[in-house]
Amino acid sequence: MDIAGARRSPAGLLVTWGLTRLLLLLFVLKVFVFPGPDVTSDVSVIYQGWFDVLRTGTFPLDDVTWQYPPAAALAILSPGLLPFLPYATAFFVLAFLADLVAFSLLLYAGLRPGRSLRGVWVWVVGVPLLGPTVYARYDVMVTAVAVAALLAGARHPRVAGVLVGFGAMLKVWPVLLLVAVRRRSTWMASAVTAAGLAALFSVAMPGAFAFLTFQADRGTEVESLGSLVFHVARQYGWDGQVLLNYGSVEFLGPWVNVVSTAALALTGLAFGWLLLWRLTATRFEAHTAADAAFVAVLMFTTTSRVISPQYMVWLIGLAAVCLCFRASRMGVPALIVLVASFVTVLEFPIYFGNVVASDGLGVTLLFLRNGLLVVAAVLAAVQLWRSTVSPEAEPPLPAQATLTTEETSVSP
C-alpha cells in the first residue's frame, strides 16, 4: 500500500468506504436480500417495541430482552430525530452516520504527523465484513463513541473521560477503555459522567437498572466459546435444547449452568491478568491506552457467555484505533480479528441454521471463529506484555563496544 500517496489523496479510502456502505444500506433497506434470516427484524420489531415503551417515560420493565444500561434508551429513541422516516429506516440512517463519524475520526487521526492510515483501512474493510447486521444493531453507535474517546485521550483527557462514561452507560464495555489510563482527570470525568447519567435516569424513568437482573439470568448462547461443549455433546446424545431465551438463541439443559459458570471464571481470570499487567507495566507510550483497551475488550468478548455477531464491531473499532499509531504491535491480532469477522458473517446470518442444528458446517464455522478470537486474544496479550512489562535489551556501553571491536581486530 502506498501510504504516502494515500496521505496526499485518500480517494481510495473514500471510494471504498462509500461503495461498501451503500451496499450495506441496500441490504438493510431490502433492496437486495442478504442470505440467511432477516437481521433487520430486531430493529423493526424489538427496537421499535422498546421505542414505544420508552417514549412513555419508563423502561421495558417486564421485557427480559432489555439487557442494556439506561443510556441505551437514547440510541433506541434516536430515530425520533427523523420523524419524516419510518422507524427502521431512520435507525439505519443513524447507524450509517455513526459509521461515518468513526471513519472521519480515524481518517483525521491517520493523516496526522507520525500516524498511519492502517487504522482507517481496518475500519473501512472490517465493518462490511460483518454484513448488514452491523447497521441493524446499535453497537456501531457505541463503537463510534469508543473510537472518539480513545483518539481524544492524549490531547483532551477530560473529553475522553466524558465519552468513556457516556459509552459505559450505553453498553458497559467502554469502561474497559480506562484500563491503561493514568490521568486522574480522565477517570474523574468518566465517573462523574456515568454517575450523573445513572442518577438522571433513575429519577426520571423507572426501571433504569432492571437490566442487571436480566443479565445475571442469561445462559450459554449458541455462538459463544462455551457453546462448543454442547455442539460437540449433541453429537453424542446430549439431551438439552436450543431455544430463544433472554433475547438470544441459547443452550438449555444438563450442565449448562456449569459451562456458564466456567465462562464467568475465565472472564475473572482475564480480569486478574489485566490487573496484574496494570500493576507491573512500566512503559506507557502514546499507543498503550488503545492497545490495552483492545486487549481487554478482546479478552472479555472471547470469554463471554454470549458472543453476538455485532460484538465484532467493537473489536474492529478498537483495532482500527491501535493501528492509527505506527508503533502499535497489534497488527497481527487486528488481522486475525478481520478474518474472524468474515467467518462471523458466515455463521450468522448465512449459515445460522447450521449452527443451531450443530451440524458439521455450523460447528466447523464456530470452532474457526472462536479459535481465531482465542488466538488473537493470546497474541495481543503477549504483545502488550512485551511492549510494556518485559525489560528492554540495553545497548552496550561505549567502552564495551570499543573493546569488542579491538578484540575482533586482533583475533587470528
Short mmCIF file of C-alpha atoms in Angstrom, two decimals:
data_model
loop_
_atom_site.label_atom_id
_atom_site.label_comp_id
_atom_site.label_asym_id
_atom_site.label_seq_id
_atom_site.Cartn_x
_atom_site.Cartn_y
_atom_site.Cartn_z
CA MET A 1 0.00 0.00 0.00
CA ASP A 2 1.35 3.41 -0.95
CA ILE A 3 0.85 5.24 2.33
CA ALA A 4 2.48 8.43 1.09
CA GLY A 5 0.18 8.55 -1.89
CA ALA A 6 -2.83 7.83 0.31
CA ARG A 7 -1.82 10.73 2.54
CA ARG A 8 -1.86 13.14 -0.35
CA SER A 9 -5.15 11.89 -1.72
CA PRO A 10 -7.22 9.46 0.37
CA ALA A 11 -9.54 8.93 -2.59
CA GLY A 12 -9.21 5.16 -2.39
CA LEU A 13 -10.40 5.18 1.20
CA LEU A 14 -13.35 7.43 0.43
CA VAL A 15 -14.46 5.42 -2.60
CA THR A 16 -14.13 2.08 -0.80
CA TRP A 17 -15.98 3.36 2.25
CA GLY A 18 -18.75 4.89 0.12
CA LEU A 19 -19.33 1.82 -2.05
CA THR A 20 -19.30 -0.68 0.82
CA ARG A 21 -21.64 1.44 2.95
CA LEU A 22 -24.03 1.95 0.06
CA LEU A 23 -24.16 -1.83 -0.27
CA LEU A 24 -24.87 -2.22 3.46
CA LEU A 25 -27.72 0.30 3.21
CA LEU A 26 -29.19 -1.52 0.21
CA PHE A 27 -29.16 -4.74 2.23
CA VAL A 28 -30.82 -3.33 5.36
CA LEU A 29 -33.39 -1.47 3.25
CA LYS A 30 -34.05 -4.79 1.46
CA VAL A 31 -33.30 -3.52 -2.00
CA PHE A 32 -31.02 -6.56 -2.06
CA VAL A 33 -31.74 -9.65 0.04
CA PHE A 34 -28.86 -10.91 2.17
CA PRO A 35 -28.68 -14.70 2.66
CA GLY A 36 -29.97 -16.18 5.90
CA PRO A 37 -32.56 -14.94 8.39
CA ASP A 38 -33.69 -11.31 8.32
CA VAL A 39 -31.28 -9.42 10.58
CA THR A 40 -33.34 -6.21 10.42
CA SER A 41 -36.25 -7.64 12.44
CA ASP A 42 -34.51 -6.65 15.67
CA VAL A 43 -34.93 -3.02 14.62
CA SER A 44 -38.41 -3.17 13.10
CA VAL A 45 -39.87 -5.36 15.87
CA ILE A 46 -37.79 -5.33 19.06
CA TYR A 47 -36.24 -1.86 18.94
CA GLN A 48 -39.45 -0.26 17.74
CA GLY A 49 -41.35 -2.00 20.54
CA TRP A 50 -38.91 -0.60 23.06
CA PHE A 51 -39.24 2.81 21.41
CA ASP A 52 -42.98 2.77 22.02
CA VAL A 53 -42.43 1.94 25.71
CA LEU A 54 -39.52 4.30 26.33
CA ARG A 55 -41.25 7.36 24.98
CA THR A 56 -43.92 6.91 27.68
CA GLY A 57 -41.23 7.65 30.28
CA THR A 58 -40.41 4.17 31.56
CA PHE A 59 -38.05 1.33 30.71
CA PRO A 60 -39.42 -2.01 29.44
CA LEU A 61 -39.58 -3.47 32.95
CA ASP A 62 -41.25 -6.75 32.01
CA ASP A 63 -39.18 -7.47 28.90
CA VAL A 64 -36.22 -9.74 29.67
CA THR A 65 -34.69 -8.94 26.28
CA TRP A 66 -33.93 -5.42 27.57
CA GLN A 67 -30.42 -6.01 28.91
CA TYR A 68 -28.74 -2.65 28.46
CA PRO A 69 -27.63 0.25 30.68
CA PRO A 70 -30.02 3.20 30.90
CA ALA A 71 -28.37 5.46 28.29
CA ALA A 72 -29.16 2.80 25.68
CA ALA A 73 -32.59 4.39 25.72
CA LEU A 74 -31.07 7.33 23.85
CA ALA A 75 -29.95 5.05 20.99
CA ILE A 76 -33.37 3.39 20.80
CA LEU A 77 -35.17 6.75 20.90
CA SER A 78 -32.78 8.43 18.43
CA PRO A 79 -34.82 7.58 15.27
CA GLY A 80 -37.38 10.04 16.66
CA LEU A 81 -34.97 12.74 15.48
CA LEU A 82 -36.00 11.82 11.93
CA PRO A 83 -39.81 11.79 12.23
CA PHE A 84 -40.25 12.02 8.45
CA LEU A 85 -38.82 8.47 8.08
CA PRO A 86 -40.20 5.13 9.25
CA TYR A 87 -38.56 3.97 12.50
CA ALA A 88 -36.39 1.25 10.96
CA THR A 89 -35.23 3.43 8.07
CA ALA A 90 -34.33 6.26 10.45
CA PHE A 91 -32.35 3.83 12.62
CA PHE A 92 -30.36 2.57 9.62
CA VAL A 93 -29.57 6.14 8.58
CA LEU A 94 -28.32 6.96 12.07
CA ALA A 95 -26.20 3.80 12.15
CA PHE A 96 -24.72 4.88 8.82
CA LEU A 97 -23.95 8.32 10.27
CA ALA A 98 -22.25 6.73 13.30
CA ASP A 99 -20.12 4.72 10.87
CA LEU A 100 -19.28 7.94 9.05
CA VAL A 101 -18.26 9.64 12.30
CA ALA A 102 -15.90 6.78 13.20
CA PHE A 103 -14.46 6.78 9.67
CA SER A 104 -13.89 10.56 9.75
CA LEU A 105 -12.17 10.45 13.14
CA LEU A 106 -9.89 7.60 12.10
CA LEU A 107 -9.06 9.29 8.80
CA TYR A 108 -8.21 12.55 10.57
CA ALA A 109 -6.06 10.68 13.09
CA GLY A 110 -4.30 8.70 10.37
CA LEU A 111 -3.37 11.83 8.43
CA ARG A 112 -1.67 13.49 11.40
CA PRO A 113 2.15 13.52 11.51
CA GLY A 114 3.63 10.33 12.85
CA ARG A 115 0.39 8.38 12.44
CA SER A 116 -0.70 5.70 9.99
CA LEU A 117 -3.66 5.10 7.67
CA ARG A 118 -3.63 1.41 8.56
CA GLY A 119 -6.25 2.10 11.21
CA VAL A 120 -8.83 3.68 8.95
CA TRP A 121 -8.32 0.86 6.43
CA VAL A 122 -9.13 -1.65 9.18
CA TRP A 123 -12.43 0.18 9.75
CA VAL A 124 -13.23 0.58 6.06
CA VAL A 125 -12.62 -3.09 5.30
CA GLY A 126 -13.72 -4.63 8.60
CA VAL A 127 -17.22 -3.20 9.03
CA PRO A 128 -18.70 -4.56 5.77
CA LEU A 129 -17.25 -8.00 6.57
CA LEU A 130 -19.98 -8.28 9.21
CA GLY A 131 -22.73 -7.80 6.64
CA PRO A 132 -25.98 -5.91 7.27
CA THR A 133 -26.05 -6.90 10.95
CA VAL A 134 -23.70 -4.00 11.71
CA TYR A 135 -26.37 -1.45 10.70
CA ALA A 136 -29.19 -3.41 12.33
CA ARG A 137 -27.82 -3.08 15.89
CA TYR A 138 -26.88 -0.01 17.91
CA ASP A 139 -23.36 -1.31 18.62
CA VAL A 140 -21.88 0.74 15.77
CA MET A 141 -23.05 3.87 17.62
CA VAL A 142 -21.34 2.75 20.84
CA THR A 143 -18.19 1.90 18.91
CA ALA A 144 -18.09 5.39 17.38
CA VAL A 145 -18.18 6.84 20.92
CA ALA A 146 -15.34 4.50 21.99
CA VAL A 147 -13.23 5.43 18.96
CA ALA A 148 -13.72 9.12 19.74
CA ALA A 149 -12.78 8.55 23.40
CA LEU A 150 -9.52 6.76 22.60
CA LEU A 151 -8.46 9.27 19.96
CA ALA A 152 -9.22 12.18 22.29
CA GLY A 153 -7.30 10.67 25.22
CA ALA A 154 -3.87 12.22 24.67
CA ARG A 155 -4.87 15.81 23.91
CA HIS A 156 -8.27 16.11 25.62
CA PRO A 157 -8.28 13.80 28.66
CA ARG A 158 -11.45 15.22 30.21
CA VAL A 159 -13.35 14.89 26.94
CA ALA A 160 -12.13 11.32 26.71
CA GLY A 161 -13.40 10.67 30.23
CA VAL A 162 -16.83 12.09 29.45
CA LEU A 163 -17.05 9.90 26.33
CA VAL A 164 -15.99 6.79 28.25
CA GLY A 165 -18.59 7.46 30.95
CA PHE A 166 -21.28 8.02 28.34
CA GLY A 167 -20.21 4.90 26.44
CA ALA A 168 -20.34 2.80 29.61
CA MET A 169 -23.91 3.94 30.18
CA LEU A 170 -24.72 2.94 26.59
CA LYS A 171 -23.35 -0.63 26.75
CA VAL A 172 -20.96 -1.13 29.72
CA TRP A 173 -17.93 -2.44 27.79
CA PRO A 174 -16.41 1.03 27.06
CA VAL A 175 -15.43 1.19 30.73
CA LEU A 176 -12.57 -1.12 29.71
CA LEU A 177 -11.05 1.77 27.76
CA LEU A 178 -9.76 3.05 31.12
CA VAL A 179 -7.55 0.02 31.76
CA ALA A 180 -4.31 1.83 30.82
CA VAL A 181 -5.37 5.42 31.53
CA ARG A 182 -3.20 7.09 34.16
CA ARG A 183 -4.58 10.63 34.13
CA ARG A 184 -6.81 11.29 37.11
CA SER A 185 -8.81 13.86 35.16
CA THR A 186 -9.97 11.19 32.70
CA TRP A 187 -11.08 8.86 35.47
CA MET A 188 -12.88 11.65 37.31
CA ALA A 189 -14.67 12.88 34.19
CA SER A 190 -15.72 9.33 33.39
CA ALA A 191 -17.02 8.64 36.91
CA VAL A 192 -18.89 11.95 37.13
CA THR A 193 -20.50 11.43 33.71
CA ALA A 194 -21.57 7.85 34.44
CA ALA A 195 -22.86 8.72 37.91
CA GLY A 196 -24.71 11.76 36.61
CA LEU A 197 -26.42 9.79 33.85
CA ALA A 198 -27.26 6.96 36.25
CA ALA A 199 -28.83 9.39 38.72
CA LEU A 200 -30.72 11.24 35.99
CA PHE A 201 -32.26 8.09 34.52
CA SER A 202 -33.00 6.61 37.96
CA VAL A 203 -35.01 9.69 38.89
CA ALA A 204 -36.62 10.32 35.53
CA MET A 205 -37.51 6.79 34.36
CA PRO A 206 -38.48 3.75 36.46
CA GLY A 207 -36.52 0.53 35.92
CA ALA A 208 -33.23 2.06 34.82
CA PHE A 209 -31.18 -0.83 36.24
CA ALA A 210 -33.54 -3.78 35.82
CA PHE A 211 -31.12 -5.00 33.13
CA LEU A 212 -28.70 -6.18 35.84
CA THR A 213 -31.10 -8.91 36.93
CA PHE A 214 -31.80 -9.97 33.37
CA GLN A 215 -28.07 -10.23 32.58
CA ALA A 216 -27.45 -12.42 35.63
CA ASP A 217 -30.01 -14.96 34.41
CA ARG A 218 -28.53 -15.50 30.95
CA GLY A 219 -27.34 -18.91 29.86
CA THR A 220 -24.86 -20.12 27.24
CA GLU A 221 -25.53 -18.61 23.82
CA VAL A 222 -25.04 -20.91 20.82
CA GLU A 223 -22.21 -18.83 19.30
CA SER A 224 -20.09 -18.46 22.43
CA LEU A 225 -16.85 -20.23 23.24
CA GLY A 226 -18.54 -22.37 25.89
CA SER A 227 -21.27 -23.42 23.47
CA LEU A 228 -18.74 -25.59 21.62
CA VAL A 229 -19.02 -28.09 24.51
CA PHE A 230 -22.70 -28.61 23.75
CA HIS A 231 -22.35 -28.51 19.98
CA VAL A 232 -20.00 -31.47 20.32
CA ALA A 233 -22.05 -33.12 23.08
CA ARG A 234 -25.14 -33.12 20.85
CA GLN A 235 -23.29 -35.47 18.53
CA TYR A 236 -23.14 -37.98 21.40
CA GLY A 237 -26.71 -37.78 22.63
CA TRP A 238 -26.77 -34.77 24.96
CA ASP A 239 -30.47 -34.22 25.61
CA GLY A 240 -30.55 -30.45 26.09
CA GLN A 241 -32.41 -27.94 23.96
CA VAL A 242 -31.70 -24.91 21.79
CA LEU A 243 -34.29 -22.22 22.46
CA LEU A 244 -34.77 -18.47 22.17
CA ASN A 245 -34.07 -17.36 25.73
CA TYR A 246 -33.43 -13.85 27.09
CA GLY A 247 -33.32 -12.44 23.60
CA SER A 248 -30.76 -14.85 22.14
CA VAL A 249 -30.61 -18.48 21.00
CA GLU A 250 -29.18 -20.41 23.93
CA PHE A 251 -28.49 -23.93 25.11
CA LEU A 252 -30.72 -25.11 27.95
CA GLY A 253 -30.37 -28.39 29.78
CA PRO A 254 -27.91 -30.50 31.79
CA TRP A 255 -24.52 -28.96 32.59
CA VAL A 256 -25.35 -25.60 31.01
CA ASN A 257 -25.02 -23.86 34.38
CA VAL A 258 -21.58 -25.45 34.83
CA VAL A 259 -20.33 -24.18 31.45
CA SER A 260 -21.80 -20.73 32.12
CA THR A 261 -20.01 -20.64 35.47
CA ALA A 262 -16.77 -21.71 33.77
CA ALA A 263 -17.18 -18.85 31.29
CA LEU A 264 -17.56 -16.42 34.18
CA ALA A 265 -14.43 -17.92 35.76
CA LEU A 266 -12.49 -17.36 32.52
CA THR A 267 -13.67 -13.77 32.49
CA GLY A 268 -12.46 -13.46 36.07
CA LEU A 269 -9.06 -14.82 35.08
CA ALA A 270 -8.91 -12.30 32.24
CA PHE A 271 -9.66 -9.52 34.72
CA GLY A 272 -6.95 -10.87 37.02
CA TRP A 273 -4.40 -10.86 34.20
CA LEU A 274 -5.31 -7.29 33.28
CA LEU A 275 -4.93 -6.23 36.90
CA LEU A 276 -1.52 -7.92 37.10
CA TRP A 277 -0.49 -6.24 33.86
CA ARG A 278 -1.61 -2.84 35.12
CA LEU A 279 0.35 -3.22 38.36
CA THR A 280 3.55 -4.35 36.63
CA ALA A 281 3.57 -2.28 33.43
CA THR A 282 6.29 0.36 33.43
CA ARG A 283 6.35 1.71 29.87
CA PHE A 284 3.36 3.71 28.67
CA GLU A 285 3.53 5.23 25.21
CA ALA A 286 1.02 7.10 23.07
CA HIS A 287 -0.50 3.89 21.72
CA THR A 288 -0.57 1.94 25.00
CA ALA A 289 -4.07 3.04 26.03
CA ALA A 290 -5.53 1.88 22.70
CA ASP A 291 -3.55 -1.39 22.73
CA ALA A 292 -4.62 -2.20 26.29
CA ALA A 293 -8.26 -1.37 25.56
CA PHE A 294 -8.19 -3.66 22.53
CA VAL A 295 -6.69 -6.49 24.58
CA ALA A 296 -9.19 -6.02 27.42
CA VAL A 297 -12.27 -5.99 25.19
CA LEU A 298 -10.92 -8.89 23.13
CA MET A 299 -10.43 -10.96 26.30
CA PHE A 300 -13.84 -10.18 27.72
CA THR A 301 -15.58 -10.78 24.40
CA THR A 302 -13.87 -14.13 23.86
CA THR A 303 -14.67 -15.43 27.36
CA SER A 304 -18.24 -14.12 27.45
CA ARG A 305 -21.28 -16.38 27.74
CA VAL A 306 -22.60 -14.53 24.69
CA ILE A 307 -20.69 -13.64 21.52
CA SER A 308 -23.25 -11.92 19.34
CA PRO A 309 -22.10 -11.06 15.79
CA GLN A 310 -22.37 -7.32 16.43
CA TYR A 311 -19.77 -7.59 19.21
CA MET A 312 -17.16 -7.91 16.47
CA VAL A 313 -17.64 -4.26 15.51
CA TRP A 314 -16.26 -3.31 18.94
CA LEU A 315 -13.06 -5.17 18.17
CA ILE A 316 -12.81 -3.73 14.66
CA GLY A 317 -13.14 -0.20 16.02
CA LEU A 318 -10.53 -0.67 18.75
CA ALA A 319 -8.13 -2.45 16.38
CA ALA A 320 -8.51 0.47 13.99
CA VAL A 321 -7.52 2.96 16.70
CA CYS A 322 -4.49 0.83 17.62
CA LEU A 323 -3.21 0.77 14.06
CA CYS A 324 -3.51 4.54 13.73
CA PHE A 325 -0.27 4.50 15.75
CA ARG A 326 2.79 3.38 13.83
CA ALA A 327 4.38 1.91 16.98
CA SER A 328 1.43 -0.32 17.87
CA ARG A 329 2.21 -4.04 17.87
CA MET A 330 -1.41 -5.10 17.35
CA GLY A 331 -1.12 -5.60 13.59
CA VAL A 332 -1.32 -9.41 13.62
CA PRO A 333 -4.16 -9.63 16.19
CA ALA A 334 -6.06 -6.97 14.20
CA LEU A 335 -5.68 -9.02 11.02
CA ILE A 336 -6.95 -12.11 12.85
CA VAL A 337 -9.97 -10.14 14.05
CA LEU A 338 -10.74 -9.18 10.44
CA VAL A 339 -10.60 -12.83 9.38
CA ALA A 340 -12.80 -13.76 12.36
CA SER A 341 -15.28 -11.08 11.26
CA PHE A 342 -15.59 -12.69 7.84
CA VAL A 343 -16.16 -16.09 9.45
CA THR A 344 -18.75 -14.44 11.70
CA VAL A 345 -20.91 -13.33 8.78
CA LEU A 346 -20.78 -16.90 7.51
CA GLU A 347 -22.02 -18.36 10.80
CA PHE A 348 -24.56 -15.56 11.21
CA PRO A 349 -26.69 -14.96 9.33
CA ILE A 350 -25.73 -17.02 6.27
CA TYR A 351 -25.38 -20.46 7.88
CA PHE A 352 -27.06 -19.79 11.22
CA GLY A 353 -29.46 -22.66 10.65
CA ASN A 354 -26.45 -24.98 10.51
CA VAL A 355 -25.11 -23.50 13.74
CA VAL A 356 -28.43 -24.03 15.54
CA ALA A 357 -28.57 -27.59 14.21
CA SER A 358 -24.97 -28.25 15.36
CA ASP A 359 -24.20 -29.91 12.04
CA GLY A 360 -20.70 -30.28 10.60
CA LEU A 361 -20.65 -26.95 8.79
CA GLY A 362 -22.07 -24.97 11.70
CA VAL A 363 -19.70 -26.47 14.26
CA THR A 364 -16.71 -26.00 11.95
CA LEU A 365 -17.50 -22.32 11.47
CA LEU A 366 -17.87 -21.79 15.21
CA PHE A 367 -14.63 -23.62 16.02
CA LEU A 368 -12.87 -21.49 13.42
CA ARG A 369 -14.32 -18.13 14.51
CA ASN A 370 -13.93 -18.72 18.23
CA GLY A 371 -10.50 -20.28 17.74
CA LEU A 372 -9.39 -17.18 15.86
CA LEU A 373 -10.61 -15.00 18.72
CA VAL A 374 -8.69 -17.08 21.26
CA VAL A 375 -5.51 -16.86 19.19
CA ALA A 376 -5.97 -13.11 18.69
CA ALA A 377 -6.51 -12.59 22.44
CA VAL A 378 -3.40 -14.57 23.40
CA LEU A 379 -1.16 -12.90 20.81
CA ALA A 380 -2.45 -9.43 21.70
CA ALA A 381 -1.87 -10.05 25.42
CA VAL A 382 1.66 -11.29 24.77
CA GLN A 383 2.47 -8.26 22.63
CA LEU A 384 1.06 -5.88 25.23
CA TRP A 385 3.13 -7.53 27.96
CA ARG A 386 6.32 -7.49 25.90
CA SER A 387 5.95 -3.84 24.98
CA THR A 388 5.13 -2.55 28.46
CA VAL A 389 6.41 -5.01 31.07
CA SER A 390 9.27 -7.12 29.70
CA PRO A 391 12.66 -5.44 30.16
CA GLU A 392 14.11 -3.93 27.03
CA ALA A 393 17.56 -5.01 25.91
CA GLU A 394 20.05 -2.32 26.83
CA PRO A 395 22.63 -1.26 24.22
CA PRO A 396 26.28 -1.99 25.15
CA LEU A 397 28.26 0.73 26.84
CA PRO A 398 30.68 2.64 24.57
CA ALA A 399 33.69 1.09 26.34
CA GLN A 400 32.30 -2.40 25.86
CA ALA A 401 31.64 -1.73 22.19
CA THR A 402 35.18 -0.45 21.70
CA LEU A 403 36.68 -3.42 23.49
CA THR A 404 34.69 -5.84 21.38
CA THR A 405 35.86 -4.13 18.19
CA GLU A 406 39.51 -4.21 19.28
CA GLU A 407 39.32 -7.89 20.29
CA THR A 408 37.79 -8.71 16.95
CA SER A 409 40.54 -6.87 15.06
CA VAL A 410 43.38 -8.83 16.70
CA SER A 411 41.74 -12.20 16.56
CA PRO A 412 43.68 -14.69 14.37
#
